[in-house]
Amino acid sequence: MRKNHLRYLTMSLLLCLGRSAPAQEPWTWEKVRLRFEQSNLILQAGKLSVDESKAQEITAYLRPNPTFTLSADGTQIAPDKGIWRPLTGTFESPGISYLHERQRKRELRLESAEKGTLIAESNHADLERTLLFNLRSSFVSTLQAKVVLQLAQDDLAYYDHVLQISRDRFDAGDIAQIDLDRLELQRVQYESDVQTAEVNLRTSKIQLLTLLNDRTPVEQFDVTGPFDFNDQLMPRDEFRKIALDTRPDLKAAAEALDKAQTDHQLAVANGSTDPTLSTWYTHNSSNNNPFGINTLGVGVGIPIRIFDRNQGEKLRTQLDVTRNERLRDAAEAGVLGDVDSGYATLDSTLILLRPYKAKYLQQSVQVRDTIAFAYQHGGASLLDFLNVQSEYRSVQLGYINLVGAYLSAANQLNLAVGREVVQ
């Protein structure tokens, strides 16, 4: 009874542990992307750079602080002719001055900082575009590894079925021992395919979990999604137009040119002189008015601009405008080249996929089943059966690899366009 009681407790504990760690539902692409945007550390760091640029806008629009001065003079420091009244002639003069910036310097500094923030936002969007491309590639690799594993398992199950029929034929004296041995030796290849597919699937899941910064055990993590292709493809010019309107790196190049033009205007404005306005009050003043005990004074200080000390900055910013014009044109050419290259790859993959789906897949199944049926009934040789089985595996695996290549090419074209236009 004690042994039965321990056995019952052990079984209960195992059942509880099994219920405490249920398998998670497979993750769709939308869920993977949402989790990535929330938890990826590189994206979070990129978002902070945008916040830093916004903080610089505050500094750029700050006004100059006024200057307060306090002076005292006229204090007698030594007796003269036997008279010493040290504080009688002392006068105090507090004053305040303020630098007035002309030519919209503050406004131009703020405008330049705001355009710098736009560049930072575009760079962050471009970083997200690149990281999402890597994430999508890993997601597609995981889907492809799942399909390859399923194909390997189906092939092994089908071969085991044929092998069992062959054993029955051997027992009935219908085939020789050497033929049965060759069939059993061929099973090693199918077992190897299954093991390789399992390792590849596990590796793909680990890479995807790393990008997601997720600690879910690999055994409990799975993804799901359509592993197929869309036969319809928009014209190339449509993708070009979308890319010119969407690509964040192209936007960043255009915004950099706009900022360079603003910086040149600021350099010209900084070359202008800024007056310093001041006023002061004097008590017990020393002037020609014997009754001017309390006086008020004002002043204006204007730098004498004999030398233009900002001419180098003007030239530098003007050259920077030209440089950013060249960079924008180069970025536009690069975007169009990326779209053309991605479109050509995707279109080429579709040309190969169409006959596979319309003809080759069905033919490979029909030929395999026909030769297998003929072999089981003595109408085909063992070599014919092994060859047709190998051809079937090649066609099916080739189709899976082509679908994976299509999804990868679609991901590449989406990267070139700047957003998901091909699912």
Coordinates of C-alpha atoms in Angstrom, one line a residue:
M1 CA 0.0 0.0 0.0
R2 CA 2.9 2.3 0.8
K3 CA 4.4 1.7 -2.7
N4 CA 1.0 2.4 -4.3
H5 CA 0.6 5.6 -2.3
L6 CA 4.1 6.8 -3.4
R7 CA 3.3 5.9 -7.0
Y8 CA 0.0 7.9 -6.8
L9 CA 1.8 10.9 -5.4
T10 CA 4.5 10.8 -8.1
M11 CA 1.9 10.6 -10.9
S12 CA 0.0 13.5 -9.4
L13 CA 3.1 15.6 -9.2
L14 CA 4.0 14.9 -12.8
L15 CA 0.5 15.8 -13.9
C16 CA 0.7 19.1 -12.0
L17 CA 4.0 20.0 -13.5
G18 CA 2.7 19.2 -16.9
R19 CA -0.3 21.5 -16.4
S20 CA 1.9 24.3 -14.9
A21 CA 3.9 24.8 -18.1
P22 CA 1.4 24.6 -21.0
A23 CA 2.6 25.1 -24.5
Q24 CA 2.1 28.6 -25.9
E25 CA 0.0 29.3 -28.9
P26 CA 2.0 29.8 -32.1
W27 CA 3.0 33.4 -32.7
T28 CA 1.8 35.1 -35.8
W29 CA 3.9 37.7 -37.7
E30 CA 1.8 40.5 -36.2
K31 CA 2.5 39.3 -32.7
V32 CA 6.2 38.8 -33.4
R33 CA 6.5 42.3 -34.8
L34 CA 4.6 43.9 -31.9
R35 CA 6.8 42.1 -29.3
F36 CA 9.9 43.1 -31.2
E37 CA 8.9 46.8 -31.2
Q38 CA 8.3 46.7 -27.5
S39 CA 11.3 44.8 -26.3
N40 CA 14.2 45.2 -28.8
L41 CA 17.0 47.0 -27.0
I42 CA 18.5 48.5 -30.2
L43 CA 15.2 50.1 -31.1
Q44 CA 14.8 51.5 -27.6
A45 CA 18.3 53.0 -27.8
G46 CA 17.4 54.6 -31.2
K47 CA 14.3 56.1 -29.7
L48 CA 16.4 57.8 -27.0
S49 CA 18.4 59.5 -29.7
V50 CA 15.2 61.2 -31.0
D51 CA 14.4 62.4 -27.4
E52 CA 17.9 63.8 -27.1
S53 CA 17.5 65.8 -30.3
K54 CA 14.2 67.2 -29.0
A55 CA 16.0 68.3 -25.9
Q56 CA 18.4 70.2 -28.0
E57 CA 15.5 72.3 -29.4
I58 CA 15.1 73.8 -25.9
T59 CA 18.7 74.8 -25.7
A60 CA 18.6 76.3 -29.3
Y61 CA 15.8 78.7 -28.4
L62 CA 17.1 80.0 -25.2
R63 CA 17.4 83.8 -24.9
P64 CA 20.6 85.5 -23.7
N65 CA 20.6 86.2 -20.0
P66 CA 20.8 89.9 -18.9
T67 CA 23.9 91.0 -17.1
F68 CA 23.7 92.8 -13.7
T69 CA 26.6 95.1 -12.6
L70 CA 27.2 97.0 -9.4
S71 CA 30.0 99.6 -9.1
A72 CA 31.1 102.1 -6.5
D73 CA 33.6 104.9 -6.8
G74 CA 34.6 108.2 -5.1
T75 CA 35.6 106.7 -1.8
Q76 CA 38.3 108.7 0.0
I77 CA 41.1 106.4 1.0
A78 CA 43.5 108.9 2.7
P79 CA 43.2 112.2 4.6
D80 CA 43.9 115.4 2.7
K81 CA 44.7 118.7 4.4
G82 CA 43.7 117.2 7.6
I83 CA 40.2 116.3 6.4
W84 CA 39.1 112.7 6.0
R85 CA 35.5 111.9 5.1
P86 CA 35.8 108.6 3.3
L87 CA 32.1 108.0 2.4
T88 CA 31.0 111.6 1.6
G89 CA 32.0 111.4 -2.1
T90 CA 31.1 107.7 -2.6
F91 CA 28.6 107.0 -5.3
E92 CA 26.9 103.7 -6.1
S93 CA 25.9 102.7 -9.6
P94 CA 23.9 99.4 -10.2
G95 CA 23.2 98.6 -13.8
I96 CA 21.8 96.0 -16.1
S97 CA 22.6 95.2 -19.8
Y98 CA 21.1 92.8 -22.4
L99 CA 22.4 91.5 -25.7
H100 CA 19.8 91.9 -28.4
E101 CA 20.1 89.3 -31.1
R102 CA 19.2 90.5 -34.6
Q103 CA 18.5 88.8 -38.0
R104 CA 16.3 86.0 -36.4
K105 CA 19.2 84.2 -34.8
R106 CA 17.1 82.5 -32.2
E107 CA 14.4 81.5 -34.6
L108 CA 17.0 80.0 -37.1
R109 CA 18.7 78.1 -34.3
L110 CA 15.4 76.6 -33.3
E111 CA 14.5 75.8 -36.9
S112 CA 17.9 74.1 -37.4
A113 CA 17.3 72.0 -34.2
E114 CA 13.8 71.0 -35.2
K115 CA 15.1 69.9 -38.6
G116 CA 17.8 67.9 -36.7
T117 CA 15.0 66.2 -34.8
L118 CA 13.3 65.3 -38.1
I119 CA 16.6 63.7 -39.3
A120 CA 16.8 61.8 -36.1
E121 CA 13.3 60.5 -36.5
S122 CA 14.0 59.4 -40.0
N123 CA 17.2 57.7 -39.0
H124 CA 15.2 55.9 -36.3
A125 CA 12.6 54.8 -38.8
D126 CA 15.4 53.6 -41.1
L127 CA 16.9 51.6 -38.2
E128 CA 13.5 50.0 -37.5
R129 CA 13.2 49.2 -41.3
T130 CA 16.5 47.4 -41.3
L131 CA 15.8 45.5 -38.0
L132 CA 12.4 44.5 -39.2
F133 CA 14.0 43.1 -42.3
N134 CA 16.3 40.9 -40.2
L135 CA 13.3 39.9 -38.0
R136 CA 11.2 39.0 -41.0
S137 CA 14.1 37.0 -42.5
S138 CA 14.4 35.0 -39.3
F139 CA 10.6 34.5 -39.2
V140 CA 10.6 33.2 -42.8
S141 CA 13.5 30.9 -42.0
T142 CA 11.6 29.4 -39.1
L143 CA 8.5 28.8 -41.2
Q144 CA 10.6 27.2 -43.9
A145 CA 12.3 25.0 -41.4
K146 CA 8.9 23.9 -40.1
V147 CA 7.7 22.9 -43.6
V148 CA 11.0 21.1 -44.3
L149 CA 10.6 19.1 -41.1
Q150 CA 7.0 18.2 -41.9
L151 CA 8.1 17.1 -45.4
A152 CA 10.9 14.9 -43.9
Q153 CA 8.6 13.4 -41.4
D154 CA 6.0 12.6 -44.1
D155 CA 8.6 11.1 -46.3
L156 CA 9.8 8.9 -43.5
A157 CA 6.3 7.8 -42.7
Y158 CA 5.6 7.0 -46.3
Y159 CA 8.9 5.1 -46.6
D160 CA 8.1 3.1 -43.5
H161 CA 4.8 2.1 -45.0
V162 CA 6.5 0.9 -48.2
L163 CA 9.1 -0.8 -46.1
Q164 CA 6.5 -2.7 -44.1
I165 CA 4.9 -3.9 -47.4
S166 CA 8.3 -5.0 -48.6
R167 CA 8.8 -7.0 -45.4
D168 CA 5.5 -8.7 -46.0
R169 CA 6.6 -9.5 -49.6
F170 CA 9.8 -10.9 -48.3
D171 CA 8.0 -13.1 -45.8
A172 CA 5.9 -14.3 -48.7
G173 CA 9.0 -15.0 -50.8
D174 CA 8.2 -12.3 -53.4
I175 CA 11.5 -10.3 -53.1
A176 CA 15.1 -11.3 -52.2
Q177 CA 16.9 -10.6 -49.0
I178 CA 19.3 -8.2 -50.7
D179 CA 16.4 -6.0 -52.0
L180 CA 15.0 -5.8 -48.5
D181 CA 18.4 -4.9 -47.0
R182 CA 18.9 -2.1 -49.6
L183 CA 15.5 -0.7 -48.6
E184 CA 16.3 -0.8 -44.9
L185 CA 19.6 0.8 -45.5
Q186 CA 17.9 3.6 -47.5
R187 CA 15.9 4.5 -44.4
V188 CA 19.0 6.0 -42.8
Q189 CA 18.8 8.9 -45.3
Y190 CA 15.2 9.7 -44.2
E191 CA 16.2 9.6 -40.6
S192 CA 19.1 11.9 -41.2
D193 CA 16.8 14.3 -43.0
V194 CA 14.4 14.4 -40.1
Q195 CA 17.2 15.0 -37.6
T196 CA 18.8 17.8 -39.7
A197 CA 15.4 19.5 -40.2
E198 CA 14.8 19.4 -36.4
V199 CA 18.2 21.0 -35.7
N200 CA 17.6 23.7 -38.3
L201 CA 14.2 24.5 -36.9
R202 CA 15.6 24.8 -33.4
T203 CA 18.4 27.1 -34.6
S204 CA 15.9 29.3 -36.4
K205 CA 13.7 29.6 -33.3
I206 CA 16.8 30.5 -31.1
Q207 CA 17.7 33.3 -33.6
L208 CA 14.2 34.6 -33.6
L209 CA 13.9 34.6 -29.8
T210 CA 17.3 36.4 -29.6
L211 CA 15.9 39.2 -31.8
L212 CA 12.8 39.4 -29.6
N213 CA 14.9 39.5 -26.4
D214 CA 12.6 36.7 -25.2
R215 CA 13.5 34.0 -22.7
T216 CA 10.7 31.6 -23.7
P217 CA 12.1 28.0 -23.8
V218 CA 12.5 26.8 -27.4
E219 CA 10.3 23.8 -26.8
Q220 CA 7.4 26.1 -25.9
F221 CA 7.9 28.6 -28.7
D222 CA 6.4 28.2 -32.2
V223 CA 5.3 30.4 -35.0
T224 CA 2.6 30.2 -37.6
G225 CA 1.8 31.9 -40.9
P226 CA 1.1 31.3 -44.6
F227 CA 4.0 29.7 -46.4
D228 CA 2.9 30.3 -49.9
F229 CA 3.3 32.9 -52.7
N230 CA 1.2 35.4 -54.4
D231 CA 1.1 35.0 -58.2
Q232 CA 0.2 38.7 -58.7
L233 CA 2.8 41.4 -58.8
M234 CA 2.4 45.1 -59.2
P235 CA 4.3 46.9 -62.0
R236 CA 7.8 48.0 -61.1
D237 CA 7.0 51.7 -61.4
E238 CA 4.4 51.4 -58.6
F239 CA 7.1 50.1 -56.3
R240 CA 9.5 52.9 -57.4
K241 CA 6.9 55.5 -56.6
I242 CA 6.1 54.1 -53.2
A243 CA 9.8 53.9 -52.3
L244 CA 10.4 57.5 -53.2
D245 CA 7.6 58.5 -51.0
T246 CA 8.3 56.1 -48.1
R247 CA 12.0 55.3 -47.7
P248 CA 13.1 56.9 -44.4
D249 CA 16.8 57.1 -45.4
L250 CA 15.8 59.1 -48.5
K251 CA 13.7 61.4 -46.3
A252 CA 16.7 61.8 -44.0
A253 CA 18.8 62.9 -46.9
A254 CA 16.3 65.4 -48.0
E255 CA 15.9 66.7 -44.5
A256 CA 19.7 67.0 -44.1
L257 CA 19.7 69.2 -47.2
D258 CA 16.9 71.4 -45.8
K259 CA 18.9 71.7 -42.5
A260 CA 22.1 72.6 -44.3
Q261 CA 20.2 75.5 -46.0
T262 CA 18.9 76.7 -42.7
D263 CA 22.4 76.4 -41.2
H264 CA 23.8 78.6 -44.0
Q265 CA 21.1 81.2 -43.2
L266 CA 22.1 81.1 -39.6
A267 CA 25.8 81.5 -40.5
V268 CA 24.9 84.7 -42.5
A269 CA 22.8 85.9 -39.6
N270 CA 25.6 85.3 -37.1
G271 CA 27.8 87.6 -39.1
S272 CA 25.6 90.5 -38.3
T273 CA 26.4 92.7 -35.2
D274 CA 24.3 92.5 -32.1
P275 CA 23.9 95.6 -29.9
T276 CA 24.2 95.4 -26.2
L277 CA 21.6 97.7 -24.4
S278 CA 22.3 98.9 -20.9
T279 CA 21.0 101.2 -18.3
W280 CA 22.2 102.2 -14.8
Y281 CA 21.3 104.2 -11.8
T282 CA 23.8 106.4 -9.8
H283 CA 23.4 107.7 -6.3
N284 CA 25.5 110.7 -5.2
S285 CA 26.8 111.1 -8.7
S286 CA 29.7 113.3 -9.6
N287 CA 28.7 115.5 -12.6
N288 CA 28.3 119.1 -13.6
N289 CA 24.9 119.3 -11.9
P290 CA 25.3 120.0 -8.2
F291 CA 21.7 118.8 -7.6
G292 CA 22.1 115.6 -9.6
I293 CA 22.3 113.3 -6.6
N294 CA 20.3 110.6 -8.2
T295 CA 20.8 110.0 -11.9
L296 CA 19.9 107.5 -14.6
G297 CA 22.0 106.6 -17.6
V298 CA 21.5 104.5 -20.7
G299 CA 24.0 103.1 -23.2
V300 CA 24.2 101.1 -26.4
G301 CA 27.3 99.0 -27.3
I302 CA 27.7 98.1 -31.0
P303 CA 30.7 96.0 -32.1
I304 CA 32.6 97.7 -34.9
R305 CA 32.6 95.1 -37.7
I306 CA 35.9 95.9 -39.4
F307 CA 36.7 92.2 -40.0
D308 CA 34.1 89.6 -41.0
R309 CA 35.0 86.8 -38.5
N310 CA 32.2 84.6 -39.8
Q311 CA 33.2 84.3 -43.5
G312 CA 34.7 80.9 -43.0
E313 CA 31.5 79.5 -41.5
K314 CA 29.5 81.0 -44.3
L315 CA 31.7 79.3 -46.9
R316 CA 31.6 76.0 -44.9
T317 CA 27.8 75.9 -44.7
Q318 CA 27.4 76.9 -48.4
L319 CA 29.7 73.9 -49.3
D320 CA 27.7 71.7 -47.0
V321 CA 24.5 72.6 -48.9
T322 CA 26.1 71.4 -52.1
R323 CA 27.4 68.2 -50.4
N324 CA 24.0 67.3 -49.1
E325 CA 22.5 67.9 -52.6
R326 CA 24.9 65.3 -53.9
L327 CA 24.1 62.9 -51.1
R328 CA 20.3 63.3 -51.6
D329 CA 20.7 62.5 -55.4
A330 CA 22.9 59.5 -54.5
A331 CA 20.4 58.3 -52.0
E332 CA 17.6 58.5 -54.6
A333 CA 19.6 56.6 -57.1
G334 CA 20.3 54.0 -54.5
V335 CA 16.7 53.6 -53.6
L336 CA 15.7 53.1 -57.2
G337 CA 18.5 50.6 -57.7
D338 CA 17.4 48.6 -54.6
V339 CA 13.8 48.5 -55.9
D340 CA 14.9 47.3 -59.4
S341 CA 17.1 44.6 -57.9
G342 CA 14.5 43.4 -55.5
Y343 CA 11.8 43.4 -58.1
A344 CA 14.0 41.4 -60.6
T345 CA 14.8 38.8 -57.9
L346 CA 11.1 38.4 -56.9
D347 CA 9.9 38.2 -60.5
S348 CA 12.5 35.6 -61.4
T349 CA 11.4 33.5 -58.4
L350 CA 7.8 33.7 -59.5
I351 CA 8.7 32.5 -63.0
L352 CA 10.2 29.3 -61.4
L353 CA 7.3 28.9 -58.9
R354 CA 4.4 29.0 -61.4
P355 CA 5.2 25.7 -63.2
Y356 CA 6.1 24.0 -59.9
K357 CA 2.6 24.7 -58.5
A358 CA 0.8 24.1 -61.8
K359 CA 2.5 21.0 -63.0
Y360 CA 5.7 19.6 -61.3
L361 CA 4.3 19.0 -57.8
Q362 CA 1.3 17.0 -59.1
Q363 CA 3.5 15.1 -61.5
S364 CA 6.0 14.1 -58.8
V365 CA 3.2 12.7 -56.6
Q366 CA 1.6 10.8 -59.5
V367 CA 5.0 9.3 -60.7
R368 CA 5.9 8.3 -57.2
D369 CA 2.6 6.6 -56.4
T370 CA 2.6 4.9 -59.8
I371 CA 6.1 3.4 -59.5
A372 CA 5.5 2.5 -55.9
F373 CA 2.3 0.7 -56.8
A374 CA 4.1 -1.1 -59.6
Y375 CA 7.0 -2.0 -57.4
Q376 CA 4.7 -3.4 -54.7
H377 CA 3.1 -5.7 -57.3
G378 CA 6.3 -6.7 -59.0
G379 CA 5.9 -4.4 -62.0
A380 CA 8.9 -2.2 -61.3
S381 CA 12.5 -2.8 -60.1
L382 CA 13.9 -1.7 -56.8
L383 CA 16.2 0.8 -58.6
D384 CA 13.2 2.4 -60.3
F385 CA 11.5 2.8 -56.9
L386 CA 14.5 4.3 -55.2
N387 CA 15.1 6.7 -58.1
V388 CA 11.5 8.0 -58.2
Q389 CA 11.5 8.4 -54.5
S390 CA 14.6 10.5 -54.7
E391 CA 13.1 12.6 -57.5
Y392 CA 9.9 13.1 -55.5
R393 CA 12.0 14.4 -52.5
S394 CA 14.0 16.7 -54.8
V395 CA 10.9 18.2 -56.4
Q396 CA 9.1 18.8 -53.1
L397 CA 12.1 20.2 -51.4
G398 CA 12.9 22.4 -54.4
Y399 CA 9.4 23.8 -54.2
I400 CA 9.7 24.6 -50.5
N401 CA 13.1 26.3 -51.1
L402 CA 11.6 28.3 -53.9
V403 CA 8.7 29.5 -51.7
G404 CA 11.3 30.4 -49.0
A405 CA 13.3 32.3 -51.7
Y406 CA 10.1 34.1 -52.8
L407 CA 9.3 35.1 -49.2
S408 CA 12.9 36.3 -48.8
A409 CA 12.8 38.2 -52.0
A410 CA 9.5 39.8 -51.0
N411 CA 11.1 40.8 -47.7
Q412 CA 14.0 42.3 -49.7
L413 CA 11.6 44.2 -51.9
N414 CA 9.8 45.5 -48.8
L415 CA 13.1 46.6 -47.4
A416 CA 13.8 48.5 -50.6
V417 CA 10.4 50.1 -50.7
G418 CA 10.4 51.0 -47.1
R419 CA 7.2 49.3 -45.9
E420 CA 5.4 46.0 -46.4
V421 CA 3.9 46.0 -49.9
V422 CA 4.3 42.3 -50.7
Q423 CA 3.0 39.9 -48.0

